[in-house]
Amino acid sequence: GAPPLRVRIGIESGPAMAGDFGTALRSIYTAVGDSVNTASRLEQAAREYPCDIIIGEGTVGYASRHRFRHLGERVLRGKENPIQVYTLEELSCAA
C-alpha cells in the first residue's frame, strides 16, 4: 500500500577512470571524470522532468541502436555551459 518508488537515472558517455583510489590503508572503488560528474548531475536534474531516464549529448552522439526525444537545453549544477538533454523515444513519461 505504500506509494511507488521513483528511480531516476542519468546517463552520459565520455572519458573516465575507474578503480581503487586512496591509500593501502583506506581505498574505495569509484569512477571519476567529467562524464561521471555529468551523469550524476543529469540524475539530479531528472527530478524536474516527467521522465526518469535523462541522457546527455555525449551518449546520444555515440548511440546508433536507440532513438531519443530531445528535452531541451539545460545548465547543470557546477557547469558553465548548457548541454542538450534527451530521453529514450520509446520511454513512456508521466505527465
PDB file of C-alpha atoms in Angstrom:
ATOM      1  CA  GLY A   1       0.000   0.000   0.000  1.00  0.00           C
ATOM      2  CA  ALA A   2       2.995   2.351   0.007  1.00  0.00           C
ATOM      3  CA  PRO A   3       3.438   4.843  -2.831  1.00  0.00           C
ATOM      4  CA  PRO A   4       5.670   3.582  -5.656  1.00  0.00           C
ATOM      5  CA  LEU A   5       9.335   4.486  -5.620  1.00  0.00           C
ATOM      6  CA  ARG A   6      10.658   6.708  -8.368  1.00  0.00           C
ATOM      7  CA  VAL A   7      14.161   5.860  -9.526  1.00  0.00           C
ATOM      8  CA  ARG A   8      15.964   8.436 -11.655  1.00  0.00           C
ATOM      9  CA  ILE A   9      18.848   7.600 -13.970  1.00  0.00           C
ATOM     10  CA  GLY A  10      21.384   9.945 -15.574  1.00  0.00           C
ATOM     11  CA  ILE A  11      23.428   8.613 -18.489  1.00  0.00           C
ATOM     12  CA  GLU A  12      26.448  10.239 -20.126  1.00  0.00           C
ATOM     13  CA  SER A  13      29.395   8.914 -22.123  1.00  0.00           C
ATOM     14  CA  GLY A  14      32.969  10.105 -22.233  1.00  0.00           C
ATOM     15  CA  PRO A  15      36.412   9.576 -20.739  1.00  0.00           C
ATOM     16  CA  ALA A  16      36.520   8.388 -17.132  1.00  0.00           C
ATOM     17  CA  MET A  17      38.785   6.497 -14.785  1.00  0.00           C
ATOM     18  CA  ALA A  18      37.521   3.703 -12.566  1.00  0.00           C
ATOM     19  CA  GLY A  19      39.375   1.752  -9.924  1.00  0.00           C
ATOM     20  CA  ASP A  20      40.562   1.692  -6.352  1.00  0.00           C
ATOM     21  CA  PHE A  21      41.524   5.176  -5.210  1.00  0.00           C
ATOM     22  CA  GLY A  22      43.205   6.033  -1.939  1.00  0.00           C
ATOM     23  CA  THR A  23      45.978   4.518   0.140  1.00  0.00           C
ATOM     24  CA  ALA A  24      46.879   0.972   1.118  1.00  0.00           C
ATOM     25  CA  LEU A  25      45.138   1.570   4.456  1.00  0.00           C
ATOM     26  CA  ARG A  26      41.992   3.110   3.063  1.00  0.00           C
ATOM     27  CA  SER A  27      40.743   2.895  -0.503  1.00  0.00           C
ATOM     28  CA  ILE A  28      37.460   2.969  -2.324  1.00  0.00           C
ATOM     29  CA  TYR A  29      36.409   1.716  -5.737  1.00  0.00           C
ATOM     30  CA  THR A  30      34.946   4.633  -7.669  1.00  0.00           C
ATOM     31  CA  ALA A  31      34.735   6.310 -11.058  1.00  0.00           C
ATOM     32  CA  VAL A  32      35.891   9.858 -11.730  1.00  0.00           C
ATOM     33  CA  GLY A  33      35.780  12.162 -14.719  1.00  0.00           C
ATOM     34  CA  ASP A  34      33.656  14.853 -16.300  1.00  0.00           C
ATOM     35  CA  SER A  35      31.293  12.301 -17.854  1.00  0.00           C
ATOM     36  CA  VAL A  36      30.702  10.690 -14.438  1.00  0.00           C
ATOM     37  CA  ASN A  37      30.004  14.106 -12.913  1.00  0.00           C
ATOM     38  CA  THR A  38      27.638  14.982 -15.776  1.00  0.00           C
ATOM     39  CA  ALA A  39      25.724  11.696 -15.364  1.00  0.00           C
ATOM     40  CA  SER A  40      25.303  12.465 -11.661  1.00  0.00           C
ATOM     41  CA  ARG A  41      24.010  15.967 -12.450  1.00  0.00           C
ATOM     42  CA  LEU A  42      21.604  14.550 -15.048  1.00  0.00           C
ATOM     43  CA  GLU A  43      20.226  12.149 -12.434  1.00  0.00           C
ATOM     44  CA  GLN A  44      19.643  15.093 -10.093  1.00  0.00           C
ATOM     45  CA  ALA A  45      18.018  17.131 -12.885  1.00  0.00           C
ATOM     46  CA  ALA A  46      15.610  14.276 -13.645  1.00  0.00           C
ATOM     47  CA  ARG A  47      13.520  15.466 -10.675  1.00  0.00           C
ATOM     48  CA  GLU A  48      12.331  18.325 -12.860  1.00  0.00           C
ATOM     49  CA  TYR A  49      11.372  16.204 -15.871  1.00  0.00           C
ATOM     50  CA  PRO A  50       8.476  13.789 -16.264  1.00  0.00           C
ATOM     51  CA  CYS A  51      10.925  11.116 -17.489  1.00  0.00           C
ATOM     52  CA  ASP A  52      13.046   9.051 -15.124  1.00  0.00           C
ATOM     53  CA  ILE A  53      15.913   8.482 -17.585  1.00  0.00           C
ATOM     54  CA  ILE A  54      17.797  11.594 -18.689  1.00  0.00           C
ATOM     55  CA  ILE A  55      20.566  11.203 -21.258  1.00  0.00           C
ATOM     56  CA  GLY A  56      23.364  13.607 -22.124  1.00  0.00           C
ATOM     57  CA  GLU A  57      24.510  14.654 -25.559  1.00  0.00           C
ATOM     58  CA  GLY A  58      27.717  12.591 -25.282  1.00  0.00           C
ATOM     59  CA  THR A  59      25.752   9.351 -25.142  1.00  0.00           C
ATOM     60  CA  VAL A  60      23.356  10.412 -27.882  1.00  0.00           C
ATOM     61  CA  GLY A  61      26.353  11.134 -30.110  1.00  0.00           C
ATOM     62  CA  TYR A  62      27.635   7.563 -29.697  1.00  0.00           C
ATOM     63  CA  ALA A  63      24.313   5.714 -29.829  1.00  0.00           C
ATOM     64  CA  SER A  64      23.139   4.048 -33.015  1.00  0.00           C
ATOM     65  CA  ARG A  65      20.553   1.492 -31.824  1.00  0.00           C
ATOM     66  CA  HIS A  66      18.196   3.812 -29.948  1.00  0.00           C
ATOM     67  CA  ARG A  67      16.061   6.809 -30.804  1.00  0.00           C
ATOM     68  CA  PHE A  68      15.912   9.792 -28.487  1.00  0.00           C
ATOM     69  CA  ARG A  69      13.428  12.516 -27.637  1.00  0.00           C
ATOM     70  CA  HIS A  70      15.009  15.948 -27.156  1.00  0.00           C
ATOM     71  CA  LEU A  71      14.028  17.533 -23.831  1.00  0.00           C
ATOM     72  CA  GLY A  72      15.787  20.844 -24.370  1.00  0.00           C
ATOM     73  CA  GLU A  73      18.879  22.614 -23.193  1.00  0.00           C
ATOM     74  CA  ARG A  74      19.955  22.759 -19.572  1.00  0.00           C
ATOM     75  CA  VAL A  75      22.751  24.231 -17.476  1.00  0.00           C
ATOM     76  CA  LEU A  76      23.714  21.595 -14.928  1.00  0.00           C
ATOM     77  CA  ARG A  77      24.849  22.447 -11.426  1.00  0.00           C
ATOM     78  CA  GLY A  78      28.579  23.139 -11.376  1.00  0.00           C
ATOM     79  CA  LYS A  79      28.770  23.625 -15.161  1.00  0.00           C
ATOM     80  CA  GLU A  80      29.115  26.863 -17.092  1.00  0.00           C
ATOM     81  CA  ASN A  81      27.779  25.830 -20.482  1.00  0.00           C
ATOM     82  CA  PRO A  82      24.369  24.312 -21.197  1.00  0.00           C
ATOM     83  CA  ILE A  83      24.055  20.819 -22.648  1.00  0.00           C
ATOM     84  CA  GLN A  84      21.310  19.209 -24.699  1.00  0.00           C
ATOM     85  CA  VAL A  85      19.322  16.633 -22.714  1.00  0.00           C
ATOM     86  CA  TYR A  86      17.307  13.712 -24.041  1.00  0.00           C
ATOM     87  CA  THR A  87      15.307  10.686 -23.005  1.00  0.00           C
ATOM     88  CA  LEU A  88      14.558   7.459 -24.836  1.00  0.00           C
ATOM     89  CA  GLU A  89      11.910   7.969 -27.502  1.00  0.00           C
ATOM     90  CA  GLU A  90      10.098   4.752 -26.603  1.00  0.00           C
ATOM     91  CA  LEU A  91      10.017   5.650 -22.897  1.00  0.00           C
ATOM     92  CA  SER A  92       6.593   6.463 -21.529  1.00  0.00           C
ATOM     93  CA  CYS A  93       6.903   9.560 -19.348  1.00  0.00           C
ATOM     94  CA  ALA A  94       4.476  10.632 -16.662  1.00  0.00           C
ATOM     95  CA  ALA A  95       2.810  13.995 -17.209  1.00  0.00           C
TER      96      ALA A  95
END
